[in-house]
mmCIF file with all atom_site columns, C-alpha atoms in Angstrom:
data_model
loop_
_atom_site.group_PDB
_atom_site.id
_atom_site.type_symbol
_atom_site.label_atom_id
_atom_site.label_alt_id
_atom_site.label_comp_id
_atom_site.label_asym_id
_atom_site.label_entity_id
_atom_site.label_seq_id
_atom_site.pdbx_PDB_ins_code
_atom_site.Cartn_x
_atom_site.Cartn_y
_atom_site.Cartn_z
_atom_site.occupancy
_atom_site.B_iso_or_equiv
_atom_site.pdbx_formal_charge
_atom_site.auth_seq_id
_atom_site.auth_comp_id
_atom_site.auth_asym_id
_atom_site.auth_atom_id
_atom_site.pdbx_PDB_model_num
ATOM 1   C CA . MET A 1 1   ? -10.838 11.053  -21.145 1.00 59.00 ? 250 MET A CA 1
ATOM 2   C CA . THR A 1 2   ? -13.197 11.872  -18.363 1.00 60.00 ? 251 THR A CA 1
ATOM 3   C CA . ASN A 1 3   ? -13.370 14.666  -16.257 1.00 54.00 ? 252 ASN A CA 1
ATOM 4   C CA . ASP A 1 4   ? -12.276 12.812  -13.052 1.00 54.00 ? 253 ASP A CA 1
ATOM 5   C CA . GLU A 1 5   ? -9.017  12.090  -15.173 1.00 54.00 ? 254 GLU A CA 1
ATOM 6   C CA . LYS A 1 6   ? -8.438  15.498  -16.322 1.00 51.00 ? 255 LYS A CA 1
ATOM 7   C CA . ILE A 1 7   ? -8.848  16.836  -12.703 1.00 53.00 ? 256 ILE A CA 1
ATOM 8   C CA . ALA A 1 8   ? -6.434  14.065  -11.489 1.00 54.00 ? 257 ALA A CA 1
ATOM 9   C CA . ILE A 1 9   ? -3.734  14.863  -14.060 1.00 52.00 ? 258 ILE A CA 1
ATOM 10  C CA . ALA A 1 10  ? -4.075  18.588  -13.583 1.00 52.00 ? 259 ALA A CA 1
ATOM 11  C CA . LEU A 1 11  ? -3.869  18.441  -9.789  1.00 52.00 ? 260 LEU A CA 1
ATOM 12  C CA . LYS A 1 12  ? -1.925  15.302  -8.854  1.00 52.00 ? 261 LYS A CA 1
ATOM 13  C CA . SER A 1 13  ? 1.696   17.353  -8.843  1.00 51.00 ? 262 SER A CA 1
ATOM 14  C CA . ASP A 1 14  ? 0.337   20.241  -6.990  1.00 50.00 ? 263 ASP A CA 1
ATOM 15  C CA . TYR A 1 15  ? -1.180  18.421  -4.233  1.00 49.00 ? 264 TYR A CA 1
ATOM 16  C CA . LEU A 1 16  ? 1.739   15.685  -3.788  1.00 50.00 ? 265 LEU A CA 1
ATOM 17  C CA . SER A 1 17  ? 4.389   18.497  -3.585  1.00 50.00 ? 266 SER A CA 1
ATOM 18  C CA . GLU A 1 18  ? 2.374   20.555  -1.110  1.00 49.00 ? 267 GLU A CA 1
ATOM 19  C CA . LEU A 1 19  ? 0.881   17.864  1.716   1.00 49.00 ? 268 LEU A CA 1
ATOM 20  C CA . SER A 1 20  ? 3.854   18.570  3.879   1.00 47.00 ? 269 SER A CA 1
ATOM 21  C CA . VAL A 1 21  ? 1.950   21.800  4.432   1.00 47.00 ? 270 VAL A CA 1
ATOM 22  C CA . PHE A 1 22  ? -0.898  19.796  5.890   1.00 47.00 ? 271 PHE A CA 1
ATOM 23  C CA . GLU A 1 23  ? 1.446   18.260  8.484   1.00 47.00 ? 272 GLU A CA 1
ATOM 24  C CA . MET A 1 24  ? 1.036   21.582  10.659  1.00 48.00 ? 273 MET A CA 1
ATOM 25  C CA . LEU A 1 25  ? -2.795  21.669  10.773  1.00 46.00 ? 274 LEU A CA 1
ATOM 26  C CA . PRO A 1 26  ? -4.773  20.946  13.896  1.00 47.00 ? 275 PRO A CA 1
ATOM 27  C CA . ASN A 1 27  ? -6.544  17.469  14.697  1.00 48.00 ? 276 ASN A CA 1
ATOM 28  C CA . SER A 1 28  ? -10.080 17.156  13.226  1.00 46.00 ? 277 SER A CA 1
ATOM 29  C CA . ARG A 1 29  ? -12.656 14.662  11.861  1.00 49.00 ? 278 ARG A CA 1
ATOM 30  C CA . MET A 1 30  ? -13.091 14.909  8.056   1.00 49.00 ? 279 MET A CA 1
ATOM 31  C CA . ARG A 1 31  ? -16.636 16.315  7.190   1.00 53.00 ? 280 ARG A CA 1
ATOM 32  C CA . SER A 1 32  ? -19.128 13.387  6.128   1.00 53.00 ? 281 SER A CA 1
ATOM 33  C CA . GLY A 1 33  ? -19.501 14.898  2.681   1.00 55.00 ? 282 GLY A CA 1
ATOM 34  C CA . PHE A 1 34  ? -15.663 14.640  1.946   1.00 54.00 ? 283 PHE A CA 1
ATOM 35  C CA . ASP A 1 35  ? -15.624 11.142  3.488   1.00 56.00 ? 284 ASP A CA 1
ATOM 36  C CA . ARG A 1 36  ? -18.577 10.071  1.320   1.00 56.00 ? 285 ARG A CA 1
ATOM 37  C CA . ARG A 1 37  ? -16.995 11.390  -1.955  1.00 56.00 ? 286 ARG A CA 1
ATOM 38  C CA . MET A 1 38  ? -13.413 9.965   -1.006  1.00 55.00 ? 287 MET A CA 1
ATOM 39  C CA . LYS A 1 39  ? -14.938 6.140   -0.862  1.00 53.00 ? 288 LYS A CA 1
ATOM 40  C CA . LYS A 1 40  ? -16.978 6.756   -3.580  1.00 53.00 ? 289 LYS A CA 1
ATOM 41  C CA . MET A 1 41  ? -14.151 7.788   -5.861  1.00 56.00 ? 290 MET A CA 1
ATOM 42  C CA . ILE A 1 42  ? -11.763 5.341   -4.476  1.00 51.00 ? 291 ILE A CA 1
ATOM 43  C CA . SER A 1 43  ? -14.605 2.490   -5.128  1.00 51.00 ? 292 SER A CA 1
ATOM 44  C CA . GLU A 1 44  ? -14.691 3.473   -8.867  1.00 49.00 ? 293 GLU A CA 1
ATOM 45  C CA . SER A 1 45  ? -13.754 1.008   -11.327 1.00 42.00 ? 294 SER A CA 1
ATOM 46  C CA . TYR A 1 46  ? -12.803 1.148   -15.026 1.00 40.00 ? 295 TYR A CA 1
ATOM 47  C CA . THR A 1 47  ? -13.999 -1.455  -17.499 1.00 39.00 ? 296 THR A CA 1
ATOM 48  C CA . ASP A 1 48  ? -10.752 -1.182  -19.810 1.00 42.00 ? 297 ASP A CA 1
ATOM 49  C CA . THR A 1 49  ? -8.812  -4.545  -19.660 1.00 39.00 ? 298 THR A CA 1
ATOM 50  C CA . ALA A 1 50  ? -5.942  -3.657  -21.765 1.00 42.00 ? 299 ALA A CA 1
ATOM 51  C CA . LYS A 1 51  ? -2.745  -4.007  -19.581 1.00 46.00 ? 300 LYS A CA 1
ATOM 52  C CA . THR A 1 52  ? -1.159  -0.786  -20.453 1.00 44.00 ? 301 THR A CA 1
ATOM 53  C CA . VAL A 1 53  ? -4.276  1.083   -19.860 1.00 43.00 ? 302 VAL A CA 1
ATOM 54  C CA . ARG A 1 54  ? -5.288  -0.771  -16.898 1.00 47.00 ? 303 ARG A CA 1
ATOM 55  C CA . ARG A 1 55  ? -1.856  0.068   -15.266 1.00 49.00 ? 304 ARG A CA 1
ATOM 56  C CA . ARG A 1 56  ? -2.508  3.851   -16.175 1.00 46.00 ? 305 ARG A CA 1
ATOM 57  C CA . ARG A 1 57  ? -5.966  3.918   -14.759 1.00 47.00 ? 306 ARG A CA 1
ATOM 58  C CA . VAL A 1 58  ? -5.371  2.194   -11.483 1.00 48.00 ? 307 VAL A CA 1
ATOM 59  C CA . LYS A 1 59  ? -2.404  4.711   -10.841 1.00 47.00 ? 308 LYS A CA 1
ATOM 60  C CA . LEU A 1 60  ? -4.717  7.595   -11.981 1.00 47.00 ? 309 LEU A CA 1
ATOM 61  C CA . ARG A 1 61  ? -7.512  6.121   -9.341  1.00 46.00 ? 310 ARG A CA 1
ATOM 62  C CA . LEU A 1 62  ? -4.970  6.377   -6.567  1.00 47.00 ? 311 LEU A CA 1
ATOM 63  C CA . ALA A 1 63  ? -3.939  9.774   -7.574  1.00 46.00 ? 312 ALA A CA 1
ATOM 64  C CA . ILE A 1 64  ? -7.542  10.809  -7.329  1.00 45.00 ? 313 ILE A CA 1
ATOM 65  C CA . ALA A 1 65  ? -8.082  9.221   -4.062  1.00 45.00 ? 314 ALA A CA 1
ATOM 66  C CA . VAL A 1 66  ? -4.780  11.136  -2.897  1.00 46.00 ? 315 VAL A CA 1
ATOM 67  C CA . ILE A 1 67  ? -6.202  14.579  -4.367  1.00 45.00 ? 316 ILE A CA 1
ATOM 68  C CA . ILE A 1 68  ? -9.767  14.127  -2.535  1.00 44.00 ? 317 ILE A CA 1
ATOM 69  C CA . ALA A 1 69  ? -7.766  12.976  0.925   1.00 43.00 ? 318 ALA A CA 1
ATOM 70  C CA . ALA A 1 70  ? -5.640  16.278  0.514   1.00 44.00 ? 319 ALA A CA 1
ATOM 71  C CA . THR A 1 71  ? -8.556  18.421  -0.232  1.00 41.00 ? 320 THR A CA 1
ATOM 72  C CA . ALA A 1 72  ? -10.642 17.002  2.622   1.00 41.00 ? 321 ALA A CA 1
ATOM 73  C CA . ALA A 1 73  ? -7.462  17.487  4.971   1.00 42.00 ? 322 ALA A CA 1
ATOM 74  C CA . LEU A 1 74  ? -7.206  20.867  4.012   1.00 40.00 ? 323 LEU A CA 1
ATOM 75  C CA . ALA A 1 75  ? -10.859 21.987  4.406   1.00 40.00 ? 324 ALA A CA 1
ATOM 76  C CA . THR A 1 76  ? -11.369 20.232  7.811   1.00 41.00 ? 325 THR A CA 1
ATOM 77  C CA . GLY A 1 77  ? -7.869  20.461  9.498   1.00 43.00 ? 326 GLY A CA 1
ATOM 78  C CA . GLY A 1 78  ? -7.300  16.783  9.288   1.00 45.00 ? 327 GLY A CA 1
ATOM 79  C CA . THR A 1 79  ? -3.741  15.778  10.935  1.00 46.00 ? 328 THR A CA 1
ATOM 80  C CA . ILE A 1 80  ? -1.224  14.260  8.622   1.00 48.00 ? 329 ILE A CA 1
ATOM 81  C CA . LEU A 1 81  ? 1.772   12.888  9.832   1.00 55.00 ? 330 LEU A CA 1
ATOM 82  C CA . LEU A 1 82  ? 5.064   12.306  7.580   1.00 57.00 ? 331 LEU A CA 1
ATOM 83  C CA . LYS A 1 83  ? 6.952   9.065   8.793   1.00 54.00 ? 332 LYS A CA 1
ATOM 84  C CA . HIS A 1 84  ? 9.960   8.019   6.853   1.00 57.00 ? 333 HIS A CA 1
ATOM 85  C CA . TRP A 1 85  ? 11.526  4.393   6.201   1.00 58.00 ? 334 TRP A CA 1
ATOM 86  C CA . ASP A 1 86  ? 14.861  3.846   4.006   1.00 61.00 ? 335 ASP A CA 1
ATOM 87  C CA . THR A 1 87  ? 13.345  4.058   0.665   1.00 66.00 ? 336 THR A CA 1
ATOM 88  C CA . PHE A 1 88  ? 9.688   4.901   1.217   1.00 70.00 ? 337 PHE A CA 1
ATOM 89  C CA . ALA A 1 89  ? 7.463   7.242   3.670   1.00 72.00 ? 338 ALA A CA 1
ATOM 90  C CA . VAL A 1 90  ? 4.116   7.058   4.954   1.00 76.00 ? 339 VAL A CA 1
ATOM 91  C CA . LYS A 1 91  ? 1.408   10.401  5.031   1.00 74.00 ? 340 LYS A CA 1
ATOM 92  C CA . GLU A 1 92  ? -0.616  9.154   7.870   1.00 73.00 ? 341 GLU A CA 1
ATOM 93  C CA . ASN A 1 93  ? -3.852  11.128  8.579   1.00 71.00 ? 342 ASN A CA 1
ATOM 94  C CA . ASP A 1 94  ? -7.089  10.523  10.275  1.00 70.00 ? 343 ASP A CA 1
ATOM 95  C CA . LYS A 1 95  ? -8.949  8.077   7.662   1.00 71.00 ? 344 LYS A CA 1
ATOM 96  C CA . TYR A 1 96  ? -6.041  6.612   5.382   1.00 72.00 ? 345 TYR A CA 1
ATOM 97  C CA . SER A 1 97  ? -2.317  6.701   5.076   1.00 78.00 ? 346 SER A CA 1
ATOM 98  C CA . VAL A 1 98  ? -0.536  6.909   1.602   1.00 76.00 ? 347 VAL A CA 1
ATOM 99  C CA . ILE A 1 99  ? 2.578   5.277   0.624   1.00 77.00 ? 348 ILE A CA 1
ATOM 100 C CA . LEU A 1 100 ? 5.238   7.687   -0.908  1.00 76.00 ? 349 LEU A CA 1
ATOM 101 C CA . ILE A 1 101 ? 8.029   5.931   -2.802  1.00 73.00 ? 350 ILE A CA 1
ATOM 102 C CA . SER A 1 102 ? 11.253  7.726   -3.404  1.00 71.00 ? 351 SER A CA 1
ATOM 103 C CA . ASP A 1 103 ? 13.348  6.827   -6.625  1.00 68.00 ? 352 ASP A CA 1
ATOM 104 C CA . ALA A 1 104 ? 10.184  4.880   -8.249  1.00 63.00 ? 353 ALA A CA 1
ATOM 105 C CA . GLU A 1 105 ? 11.309  5.517   -11.812 1.00 68.00 ? 354 GLU A CA 1
ATOM 106 C CA . ASP A 1 106 ? 15.072  4.865   -11.318 1.00 66.00 ? 355 ASP A CA 1
ATOM 107 C CA . SER A 1 107 ? 14.066  1.212   -9.853  1.00 69.00 ? 356 SER A CA 1
ATOM 108 C CA . PRO A 1 108 ? 13.166  -1.824  -12.134 1.00 71.00 ? 357 PRO A CA 1
ATOM 109 C CA . GLN A 1 109 ? 10.174  -1.362  -13.726 1.00 85.00 ? 358 GLN A CA 1
ATOM 110 C CA . CYS A 1 110 ? 9.293   -5.088  -14.352 1.00 88.00 ? 359 CYS A CA 1
ATOM 111 C CA . ILE A 1 111 ? 9.625   -8.284  -12.050 1.00 92.00 ? 360 ILE A CA 1
ATOM 112 C CA . THR A 1 112 ? 12.543  -10.497 -13.253 1.00 92.00 ? 361 THR A CA 1
ATOM 113 C CA . ARG A 1 113 ? 12.777  -12.444 -10.273 1.00 92.00 ? 362 ARG A CA 1
ATOM 114 C CA . TYR A 1 114 ? 9.947   -13.757 -8.173  1.00 94.00 ? 363 TYR A CA 1
ATOM 115 C CA . TYR A 1 115 ? 10.117  -14.448 -4.359  1.00 93.00 ? 364 TYR A CA 1
ATOM 116 C CA . GLU A 1 116 ? 7.694   -16.123 -1.991  1.00 93.00 ? 365 GLU A CA 1
ATOM 117 C CA . PRO A 1 117 ? 7.668   -16.734 2.099   1.00 94.00 ? 366 PRO A CA 1
ATOM 118 C CA . ASP A 1 118 ? 8.694   -20.340 3.002   1.00 91.00 ? 367 ASP A CA 1
ATOM 119 C CA . LEU A 1 119 ? 5.577   -21.411 4.459   1.00 89.00 ? 368 LEU A CA 1
ATOM 120 C CA . ASP A 1 120 ? 4.538   -25.101 5.004   1.00 86.00 ? 369 ASP A CA 1
ATOM 121 C CA . LYS A 1 121 ? 2.906   -26.091 1.836   1.00 82.00 ? 370 LYS A CA 1
ATOM 122 C CA . THR A 1 122 ? 1.371   -28.782 3.324   1.00 86.00 ? 371 THR A CA 1
ATOM 123 C CA . ALA A 1 123 ? -0.267  -26.938 5.996   1.00 90.00 ? 372 ALA A CA 1
ATOM 124 C CA . TYR A 1 124 ? -1.690  -24.187 3.669   1.00 92.00 ? 373 TYR A CA 1
ATOM 125 C CA . ALA A 1 125 ? -3.803  -24.115 0.852   1.00 93.00 ? 374 ALA A CA 1
ATOM 126 C CA . THR A 1 126 ? -2.114  -21.749 -1.598  1.00 93.00 ? 375 THR A CA 1
ATOM 127 C CA . ARG A 1 127 ? -4.090  -19.316 -4.293  1.00 93.00 ? 376 ARG A CA 1
ATOM 128 C CA . LEU A 1 128 ? -2.356  -17.642 -6.973  1.00 94.00 ? 377 LEU A CA 1
ATOM 129 C CA . ILE A 1 129 ? -4.090  -14.319 -7.464  1.00 94.00 ? 378 ILE A CA 1
ATOM 130 C CA . GLU A 1 130 ? -1.827  -12.534 -9.940  1.00 92.00 ? 379 GLU A CA 1
ATOM 131 C CA . LYS A 1 131 ? 1.458   -13.046 -11.565 1.00 93.00 ? 380 LYS A CA 1
ATOM 132 C CA . THR A 1 132 ? 2.084   -10.488 -13.710 1.00 92.00 ? 381 THR A CA 1
ATOM 133 C CA . GLU A 1 133 ? 5.740   -8.309  -14.801 1.00 92.00 ? 382 GLU A CA 1
ATOM 134 C CA . TYR A 1 134 ? 4.137   -5.944  -12.266 1.00 90.00 ? 383 TYR A CA 1
ATOM 135 C CA . ALA A 1 135 ? 2.898   -7.713  -9.529  1.00 92.00 ? 384 ALA A CA 1
ATOM 136 C CA . TYR A 1 136 ? 3.063   -11.170 -7.701  1.00 94.00 ? 385 TYR A CA 1
ATOM 137 C CA . ILE A 1 137 ? 0.038   -11.700 -5.333  1.00 94.00 ? 386 ILE A CA 1
ATOM 138 C CA . VAL A 1 138 ? -0.382  -15.349 -3.569  1.00 94.00 ? 387 VAL A CA 1
ATOM 139 C CA . GLU A 1 139 ? -2.731  -15.957 -0.858  1.00 95.00 ? 388 GLU A CA 1
ATOM 140 C CA . TYR A 1 140 ? -2.107  -18.583 1.719   1.00 95.00 ? 389 TYR A CA 1
ATOM 141 C CA . ILE A 1 141 ? -4.678  -19.973 4.108   1.00 93.00 ? 390 ILE A CA 1
ATOM 142 C CA . ASN A 1 142 ? -5.177  -22.838 6.599   1.00 91.00 ? 391 ASN A CA 1
ATOM 143 C CA . LYS A 1 143 ? -7.899  -25.159 8.019   1.00 89.00 ? 392 LYS A CA 1
ATOM 144 C CA . HIS A 1 144 ? -7.623  -22.872 11.295  1.00 87.00 ? 393 HIS A CA 1
ATOM 145 C CA . GLY A 1 145 ? -8.306  -19.686 9.439   1.00 87.00 ? 394 GLY A CA 1
ATOM 146 C CA . LYS A 1 146 ? -4.872  -18.382 9.557   1.00 92.00 ? 395 LYS A CA 1
ATOM 147 C CA . GLN A 1 147 ? -4.470  -16.171 6.159   1.00 94.00 ? 396 GLN A CA 1
ATOM 148 C CA . LEU A 1 148 ? -1.507  -14.163 4.583   1.00 95.00 ? 397 LEU A CA 1
ATOM 149 C CA . ILE A 1 149 ? -1.467  -12.384 1.561   1.00 95.00 ? 398 ILE A CA 1
ATOM 150 C CA . PHE A 1 150 ? 2.193   -11.943 0.171   1.00 95.00 ? 399 PHE A CA 1
ATOM 151 C CA . THR A 1 151 ? 2.428   -9.460  -2.573  1.00 94.00 ? 400 THR A CA 1
ATOM 152 C CA . GLN A 1 152 ? 5.567   -8.566  -4.507  1.00 93.00 ? 401 GLN A CA 1
ATOM 153 C CA . CYS A 1 153 ? 5.735   -5.574  -6.892  1.00 89.00 ? 402 CYS A CA 1
ATOM 154 C CA . THR A 1 154 ? 7.714   -2.956  -8.519  1.00 87.00 ? 403 THR A CA 1
ATOM 155 C CA . ARG A 1 155 ? 8.260   0.419   -6.523  1.00 82.00 ? 404 ARG A CA 1
ATOM 156 C CA . SER A 1 156 ? 6.184   2.476   -9.175  1.00 81.00 ? 405 SER A CA 1
ATOM 157 C CA . GLN A 1 157 ? 2.717   0.282   -8.465  1.00 81.00 ? 406 GLN A CA 1
ATOM 158 C CA . MET A 1 158 ? 3.207   0.830   -4.987  1.00 77.00 ? 407 MET A CA 1
ATOM 159 C CA . GLU A 1 159 ? 3.659   4.723   -5.443  1.00 77.00 ? 408 GLU A CA 1
ATOM 160 C CA . ASN A 1 160 ? 0.334   6.561   -3.647  1.00 74.00 ? 409 ASN A CA 1
ATOM 161 C CA . ALA A 1 161 ? -1.040  3.236   -2.610  1.00 77.00 ? 410 ALA A CA 1
ATOM 162 C CA . GLN A 1 162 ? -3.269  3.705   0.463   1.00 76.00 ? 411 GLN A CA 1
ATOM 163 C CA . ILE A 1 163 ? -3.813  1.505   3.636   1.00 78.00 ? 412 ILE A CA 1
ATOM 164 C CA . GLY A 1 164 ? -6.785  1.986   5.924   1.00 78.00 ? 413 GLY A CA 1
ATOM 165 C CA . THR A 1 165 ? -5.396  3.055   9.255   1.00 74.00 ? 414 THR A CA 1
ATOM 166 C CA . GLU A 1 166 ? -8.161  4.864   11.076  1.00 79.00 ? 415 GLU A CA 1
ATOM 167 C CA . ASP A 1 167 ? -8.349  3.847   14.614  1.00 83.00 ? 416 ASP A CA 1
ATOM 168 C CA . ALA A 1 168 ? -5.825  1.588   13.988  1.00 84.00 ? 417 ALA A CA 1
ATOM 169 C CA . GLN A 1 169 ? -4.530  -0.975  16.983  1.00 90.00 ? 418 GLN A CA 1
ATOM 170 C CA . ILE A 1 170 ? -0.927  -0.105  15.991  1.00 89.00 ? 419 ILE A CA 1
ATOM 171 C CA . PRO A 1 171 ? -0.233  2.721   13.814  1.00 86.00 ? 420 PRO A CA 1
ATOM 172 C CA . PRO A 1 172 ? 2.292   2.528   11.163  1.00 85.00 ? 421 PRO A CA 1
ATOM 173 C CA . GLU A 1 173 ? 5.612   2.137   12.861  1.00 88.00 ? 422 GLU A CA 1
ATOM 174 C CA . LYS A 1 174 ? 9.484   1.382   11.869  1.00 87.00 ? 423 LYS A CA 1
ATOM 175 C CA . VAL A 1 175 ? 10.618  -1.971  12.622  1.00 89.00 ? 424 VAL A CA 1
ATOM 176 C CA . GLU A 1 176 ? 13.971  -4.053  11.697  1.00 88.00 ? 425 GLU A CA 1
ATOM 177 C CA . LEU A 1 177 ? 13.903  -6.999  9.504   1.00 85.00 ? 426 LEU A CA 1
ATOM 178 C CA . GLY A 1 178 ? 17.671  -8.158  9.663   1.00 83.00 ? 427 GLY A CA 1
ATOM 179 C CA . ASP A 1 179 ? 19.122  -5.010  7.921   1.00 83.00 ? 428 ASP A CA 1
ATOM 180 C CA . THR A 1 180 ? 16.213  -3.756  6.446   1.00 84.00 ? 429 THR A CA 1
ATOM 181 C CA . SER A 1 181 ? 13.731  -0.933  7.499   1.00 85.00 ? 430 SER A CA 1
ATOM 182 C CA . ALA A 1 182 ? 10.143  -2.068  7.313   1.00 88.00 ? 431 ALA A CA 1
ATOM 183 C CA . MET A 1 183 ? 6.719   -0.609  8.301   1.00 87.00 ? 432 MET A CA 1
ATOM 184 C CA . TYR A 1 184 ? 4.307   -2.517  10.356  1.00 90.00 ? 433 TYR A CA 1
ATOM 185 C CA . CYS A 1 185 ? 0.941   -1.698  11.593  1.00 88.00 ? 434 CYS A CA 1
ATOM 186 C CA . VAL A 1 186 ? -2.243  -3.323  12.641  1.00 91.00 ? 435 VAL A CA 1
ATOM 187 C CA . SER A 1 187 ? -5.638  -2.391  11.618  1.00 88.00 ? 436 SER A CA 1
ATOM 188 C CA . LYS A 1 188 ? -8.811  -1.794  13.985  1.00 88.00 ? 437 LYS A CA 1
ATOM 189 C CA . LYS A 1 189 ? -10.070 -4.980  13.102  1.00 88.00 ? 438 LYS A CA 1
ATOM 190 C CA . GLY A 1 190 ? -6.578  -6.924  13.884  1.00 91.00 ? 439 GLY A CA 1
ATOM 191 C CA . MET A 1 191 ? -5.314  -7.010  10.242  1.00 91.00 ? 440 MET A CA 1
ATOM 192 C CA . ALA A 1 192 ? -1.355  -6.952  10.389  1.00 93.00 ? 441 ALA A CA 1
ATOM 193 C CA . PHE A 1 193 ? 0.237   -5.073  7.566   1.00 92.00 ? 442 PHE A CA 1
ATOM 194 C CA . LEU A 1 194 ? 4.234   -5.409  7.132   1.00 92.00 ? 443 LEU A CA 1
ATOM 195 C CA . MET A 1 195 ? 5.973   -3.675  4.095   1.00 89.00 ? 444 MET A CA 1
ATOM 196 C CA . TRP A 1 196 ? 9.475   -3.278  3.001   1.00 89.00 ? 445 TRP A CA 1
ATOM 197 C CA . ASP A 1 197 ? 11.880  -2.739  0.050   1.00 85.00 ? 446 ASP A CA 1
ATOM 198 C CA . ASN A 1 198 ? 14.479  -5.280  -0.943  1.00 84.00 ? 447 ASN A CA 1
ATOM 199 C CA . GLY A 1 199 ? 16.573  -3.010  -2.828  1.00 81.00 ? 448 GLY A CA 1
ATOM 200 C CA . GLU A 1 200 ? 14.797  -3.921  -5.980  1.00 85.00 ? 449 GLU A CA 1
ATOM 201 C CA . TYR A 1 201 ? 11.068  -4.617  -5.298  1.00 88.00 ? 450 TYR A CA 1
ATOM 202 C CA . MET A 1 202 ? 8.705   -3.728  -2.747  1.00 88.00 ? 451 MET A CA 1
ATOM 203 C CA . PHE A 1 203 ? 7.325   -6.696  -0.517  1.00 91.00 ? 452 PHE A CA 1
ATOM 204 C CA . HIS A 1 204 ? 4.133   -6.494  1.726   1.00 91.00 ? 453 HIS A CA 1
ATOM 205 C CA . ILE A 1 205 ? 2.218   -9.054  3.647   1.00 93.00 ? 454 ILE A CA 1
ATOM 206 C CA . THR A 1 206 ? -1.082  -8.761  5.075   1.00 93.00 ? 455 THR A CA 1
ATOM 207 C CA . ALA A 1 207 ? -1.992  -11.522 7.887   1.00 94.00 ? 456 ALA A CA 1
ATOM 208 C CA . THR A 1 208 ? -4.605  -12.395 10.242  1.00 93.00 ? 457 THR A CA 1
ATOM 209 C CA . GLY A 1 209 ? -4.184  -15.002 12.995  1.00 93.00 ? 458 GLY A CA 1
ATOM 210 C CA . PHE A 1 210 ? -0.206  -14.666 12.999  1.00 93.00 ? 459 PHE A CA 1
ATOM 211 C CA . GLY A 1 211 ? 1.437   -13.059 16.097  1.00 91.00 ? 460 GLY A CA 1
ATOM 212 C CA . ARG A 1 212 ? 3.989   -10.270 15.462  1.00 92.00 ? 461 ARG A CA 1
ATOM 213 C CA . ASP A 1 213 ? 7.010   -12.640 16.009  1.00 93.00 ? 462 ASP A CA 1
ATOM 214 C CA . GLU A 1 214 ? 5.646   -15.255 13.512  1.00 93.00 ? 463 GLU A CA 1
ATOM 215 C CA . LEU A 1 215 ? 4.786   -12.459 11.065  1.00 94.00 ? 464 LEU A CA 1
ATOM 216 C CA . PHE A 1 216 ? 8.400   -11.229 11.235  1.00 94.00 ? 465 PHE A CA 1
ATOM 217 C CA . ARG A 1 217 ? 9.647   -14.785 10.780  1.00 94.00 ? 466 ARG A CA 1
ATOM 218 C CA . THR A 1 218 ? 7.648   -15.420 7.868   1.00 94.00 ? 467 THR A CA 1
ATOM 219 C CA . ALA A 1 219 ? 9.030   -12.196 6.280   1.00 94.00 ? 468 ALA A CA 1
ATOM 220 C CA . MET A 1 220 ? 12.626  -12.912 7.026   1.00 93.00 ? 469 MET A CA 1
ATOM 221 C CA . SER A 1 221 ? 11.992  -16.305 5.218   1.00 93.00 ? 470 SER A CA 1
ATOM 222 C CA . ILE A 1 222 ? 11.271  -14.808 1.802   1.00 91.00 ? 471 ILE A CA 1
ATOM 223 C CA . LYS A 1 223 ? 13.229  -16.563 -1.032  1.00 91.00 ? 472 LYS A CA 1
ATOM 224 C CA . GLU A 1 224 ? 13.707  -16.221 -4.654  1.00 90.00 ? 473 GLU A CA 1
ATOM 225 C CA . LEU A 1 225 ? 11.633  -18.764 -6.504  1.00 84.00 ? 474 LEU A CA 1
ATOM 226 C CA . SER A 1 226 ? 13.409  -21.344 -8.329  1.00 76.00 ? 475 SER A CA 1
ATOM 227 C CA . ALA A 1 227 ? 13.066  -21.643 -12.191 1.00 64.00 ? 476 ALA A CA 1
ATOM 228 C CA . ASP A 1 228 ? 10.398  -23.919 -13.376 1.00 56.00 ? 477 ASP A CA 1
#
């Protein structure tokens, strides 16, 4: 076990339980030293390819990133806002936003039913990125450069995931998808991000070239894959 892993295990619960304290801190930019260390730690990868080990280490890298973000905010006074949805919350600060999942351990730990958006397969080239019992990721792209990446995963896989919201055109906001509460934001570079919980699994879409209404219609078209 590396020193980083030992630090993450020792500090994860303490930092996650006390993140709410940082909401009252004044707004400030992160120091460049903290920012560099954060990016370095987030970009680190591990070489073990065993499935169970990979899942544990991915979660651990996310935990380390959360710890570094919390430490940076504490040291520099970075503002952190907590926004709640039905089954998840978003810790939004100046650089990154962290997804917090409620009842992750009480939800399905493996995918037994797969879903996908109802897109015109003749208009989009489709690339399967991953299909496991924990995540299903598909990319759709057309000749005009419109791109959409659809992800379905278990709640526990989404827990402590991060999205880049620095200088976002639209910061994380609550929107309605039928009777479901979803999180929508648009990054600094114009990439749209939509995330919601269907009661069993977490879904999220990242898209470029899609208008807001078109993106929402695509999300509403999600349907269960038929058995082959």
